[in-house]
Amino acid sequence: MLLKNPTQLKKKAHHYYLKNTEGEKYVVDTEKIKRSEKYDGFLAIAYHAKGLSHEQVLDHYHHLYQIEHSFRTFKGYLETRPMFHWTNKRIQGHICLCYIAYSMLNHLQLRLTKQGTPLTEQTIRTHLSKMQVSLVKQADQYFYLRSKTSEISQQLLQAVAEKNLPDLFHKDQIIKYL
């Protein structure tokens, strides 16, 4: 298909082991294939961290998919894509926000696992999005009213809070729970 429509190949021909012979004509680059064959079955990993053994580097590499998966799901969930920032400061801030969100999720998952209730990212997000606190005024008094919590929501709260948050509390009591 790509050989029949060479305009799609102009910029990427080298990715497909093709070479341009004359104008818009492409042929298979057998020499490049032979040069690449000597690396078949090998994976090269470049790193600059000092003090890590080869085994540790490989172990970190094998867990890379978890980090990439988390960033992909966070970008979708937080609707942070596409990233239209034009200054370095804003780009760095955006990446920092993604990293903080990932770190918080990772920390929460570790705490949940320690308390014996490991949960997936999706389960955590689903239950967090259902949790709400409303400010209610009644006879010149202000109260915070928490939405009904599920069993999983209770587990999430236990993983992050020192004290249980009551269903209803006066606005002046909020400091006790922060």
CSV table of C-alpha atoms in Angstrom, one decimal:
chain,number,residue,atom,x,y,z
A,1,MET,CA,0.0,0.0,0.0
A,2,LEU,CA,2.8,2.4,0.9
A,3,LEU,CA,4.7,1.6,-2.3
A,4,LYS,CA,1.6,2.4,-4.4
A,5,ASN,CA,1.2,5.8,-2.6
A,6,PRO,CA,4.7,7.2,-2.2
A,7,THR,CA,3.6,10.6,-1.0
A,8,GLN,CA,3.0,9.0,2.4
A,9,LEU,CA,6.6,7.7,2.5
A,10,LYS,CA,8.5,10.9,1.7
A,11,LYS,CA,9.4,11.6,5.3
A,12,LYS,CA,9.3,8.1,6.8
A,13,ALA,CA,10.9,5.9,4.1
A,14,HIS,CA,13.9,5.1,6.3
A,15,HIS,CA,11.5,3.6,9.0
A,16,TYR,CA,10.2,1.1,6.5
A,17,TYR,CA,13.6,-0.1,5.1
A,18,LEU,CA,13.0,1.7,1.9
A,19,LYS,CA,15.2,3.9,-0.3
A,20,ASN,CA,14.3,6.4,-2.9
A,21,THR,CA,15.9,5.6,-6.2
A,22,GLU,CA,14.6,8.2,-8.6
A,23,GLY,CA,12.1,10.9,-7.8
A,24,GLU,CA,9.1,9.2,-6.1
A,25,LYS,CA,10.2,5.6,-6.7
A,26,TYR,CA,11.0,3.5,-3.7
A,27,VAL,CA,12.6,0.0,-3.4
A,28,VAL,CA,13.3,-2.2,-0.5
A,29,ASP,CA,16.7,-1.4,1.0
A,30,THR,CA,18.1,-4.9,1.5
A,31,GLU,CA,21.5,-3.6,2.7
A,32,LYS,CA,19.9,-1.8,5.5
A,33,ILE,CA,17.9,-4.9,6.4
A,34,LYS,CA,21.2,-7.0,6.5
A,35,ARG,CA,22.9,-4.3,8.7
A,36,SER,CA,19.9,-4.4,11.1
A,37,GLU,CA,19.8,-8.2,11.3
A,38,LYS,CA,22.9,-8.3,13.5
A,39,TYR,CA,20.9,-6.5,16.2
A,40,ASP,CA,17.9,-8.7,16.1
A,41,GLY,CA,17.0,-10.1,19.5
A,42,PHE,CA,19.1,-7.4,21.3
A,43,LEU,CA,17.7,-4.5,23.4
A,44,ALA,CA,19.9,-1.6,24.1
A,45,ILE,CA,19.1,0.6,27.1
A,46,ALA,CA,21.1,3.8,27.7
A,47,TYR,CA,21.1,5.2,31.2
A,48,HIS,CA,23.1,7.7,33.2
A,49,ALA,CA,22.2,6.8,36.8
A,50,LYS,CA,25.3,6.1,38.8
A,51,GLY,CA,25.5,3.3,41.3
A,52,LEU,CA,22.9,1.0,39.7
A,53,SER,CA,23.7,-2.5,38.7
A,54,HIS,CA,22.7,-3.9,35.3
A,55,GLU,CA,20.0,-6.0,37.0
A,56,GLN,CA,18.6,-2.9,38.8
A,57,VAL,CA,18.4,-1.0,35.5
A,58,LEU,CA,16.6,-3.9,33.8
A,59,ASP,CA,14.2,-4.1,36.7
A,60,HIS,CA,13.4,-0.4,36.4
A,61,TYR,CA,13.0,-0.8,32.7
A,62,HIS,CA,10.5,-3.7,33.2
A,63,HIS,CA,8.3,-1.5,35.3
A,64,LEU,CA,8.4,1.4,32.8
A,65,TYR,CA,5.1,0.3,31.3
A,66,GLN,CA,3.3,1.0,34.6
A,67,ILE,CA,4.5,4.6,34.6
A,68,GLU,CA,3.6,5.1,31.0
A,69,HIS,CA,0.2,3.6,31.6
A,70,SER,CA,-0.4,5.9,34.5
A,71,PHE,CA,0.5,9.0,32.6
A,72,ARG,CA,-1.7,7.9,29.6
A,73,THR,CA,-4.7,7.3,31.9
A,74,PHE,CA,-4.1,10.5,33.8
A,75,LYS,CA,-3.8,12.6,30.7
A,76,GLY,CA,-7.2,11.2,29.5
A,77,TYR,CA,-8.8,11.5,32.9
A,78,LEU,CA,-7.6,15.0,33.7
A,79,GLU,CA,-8.1,16.0,30.1
A,80,THR,CA,-4.6,17.4,29.9
A,81,ARG,CA,-4.1,16.5,26.3
A,82,PRO,CA,-3.3,18.1,23.9
A,83,MET,CA,-0.8,20.3,25.7
A,84,PHE,CA,-0.9,23.8,24.1
A,85,HIS,CA,1.6,25.6,26.3
A,86,TRP,CA,3.9,28.1,24.6
A,87,THR,CA,6.4,28.9,27.3
A,88,ASN,CA,8.9,26.6,29.0
A,89,LYS,CA,7.5,27.7,32.4
A,90,ARG,CA,4.0,26.5,31.5
A,91,ILE,CA,5.3,23.2,29.9
A,92,GLN,CA,7.3,22.5,33.1
A,93,GLY,CA,4.3,23.3,35.2
A,94,HIS,CA,2.1,21.0,33.2
A,95,ILE,CA,4.6,18.1,33.5
A,96,CYS,CA,5.0,18.8,37.2
A,97,LEU,CA,1.3,18.6,37.7
A,98,CYS,CA,1.2,15.3,35.9
A,99,TYR,CA,4.0,14.0,38.0
A,100,ILE,CA,2.4,15.2,41.3
A,101,ALA,CA,-0.9,13.5,40.3
A,102,TYR,CA,1.0,10.3,39.4
A,103,SER,CA,2.9,10.4,42.7
A,104,MET,CA,-0.2,10.9,44.7
A,105,LEU,CA,-2.0,8.0,43.0
A,106,ASN,CA,1.0,5.8,43.5
A,107,HIS,CA,1.3,6.7,47.2
A,108,LEU,CA,-2.4,6.0,47.7
A,109,GLN,CA,-2.1,2.6,46.0
A,110,LEU,CA,0.8,1.7,48.2
A,111,ARG,CA,-1.1,2.7,51.3
A,112,LEU,CA,-4.2,0.8,50.2
A,113,THR,CA,-2.0,-2.3,49.5
A,114,LYS,CA,-0.5,-2.0,53.0
A,115,GLN,CA,-3.9,-1.9,54.6
A,116,GLY,CA,-4.9,-5.1,52.6
A,117,THR,CA,-7.1,-3.5,50.0
A,118,PRO,CA,-5.2,-3.0,46.7
A,119,LEU,CA,-7.3,-1.1,44.2
A,120,THR,CA,-6.8,-0.3,40.5
A,121,GLU,CA,-6.4,3.3,39.2
A,122,GLN,CA,-9.8,3.2,37.6
A,123,THR,CA,-11.6,2.0,40.8
A,124,ILE,CA,-9.9,4.8,42.8
A,125,ARG,CA,-10.9,7.4,40.2
A,126,THR,CA,-14.4,6.2,40.0
A,127,HIS,CA,-14.9,6.4,43.8
A,128,LEU,CA,-13.1,9.6,44.2
A,129,SER,CA,-15.3,11.3,41.6
A,130,LYS,CA,-18.4,10.3,43.6
A,131,MET,CA,-17.2,11.7,46.9
A,132,GLN,CA,-18.5,15.2,47.6
A,133,VAL,CA,-18.7,17.7,50.5
A,134,SER,CA,-21.3,20.4,50.4
A,135,LEU,CA,-21.4,23.6,52.5
A,136,VAL,CA,-24.9,23.9,53.9
A,137,LYS,CA,-26.4,27.0,55.7
A,138,GLN,CA,-29.1,26.4,58.3
A,139,ALA,CA,-30.3,29.2,60.6
A,140,ASP,CA,-27.1,31.3,60.3
A,141,GLN,CA,-25.0,28.3,60.9
A,142,TYR,CA,-22.8,26.7,58.3
A,143,PHE,CA,-22.1,23.0,58.1
A,144,TYR,CA,-20.3,20.7,55.8
A,145,LEU,CA,-22.3,17.7,54.7
A,146,ARG,CA,-20.5,14.7,53.2
A,147,SER,CA,-22.1,12.5,50.5
A,148,LYS,CA,-22.9,9.0,51.3
A,149,THR,CA,-19.8,6.8,51.2
A,150,SER,CA,-19.4,3.3,49.8
A,151,GLU,CA,-17.2,0.7,51.4
A,152,ILE,CA,-14.4,1.5,48.9
A,153,SER,CA,-14.8,5.2,49.6
A,154,GLN,CA,-14.3,4.4,53.3
A,155,GLN,CA,-11.1,2.4,52.5
A,156,LEU,CA,-9.8,5.4,50.5
A,157,LEU,CA,-10.5,7.8,53.4
A,158,GLN,CA,-8.8,5.4,55.8
A,159,ALA,CA,-5.8,5.3,53.6
A,160,VAL,CA,-5.3,9.1,53.6
A,161,ALA,CA,-6.8,10.4,56.9
A,162,GLU,CA,-5.7,10.1,60.4
A,163,LYS,CA,-9.2,10.6,61.7
A,164,ASN,CA,-12.6,9.6,60.4
A,165,LEU,CA,-14.5,12.4,58.7
A,166,PRO,CA,-18.0,12.6,60.1
A,167,ASP,CA,-21.0,12.9,57.7
A,168,LEU,CA,-21.9,16.3,59.1
A,169,PHE,CA,-19.7,18.9,60.9
A,170,HIS,CA,-19.7,22.6,61.7
A,171,LYS,CA,-17.5,24.8,59.4
A,172,ASP,CA,-15.3,25.8,62.4
A,173,GLN,CA,-14.4,22.1,62.9
A,174,ILE,CA,-12.8,21.7,59.5
A,175,ILE,CA,-9.3,22.4,60.9
A,176,LYS,CA,-9.6,19.3,63.1
A,177,TYR,CA,-9.8,17.1,60.0
A,178,LEU,CA,-7.2,18.6,57.8
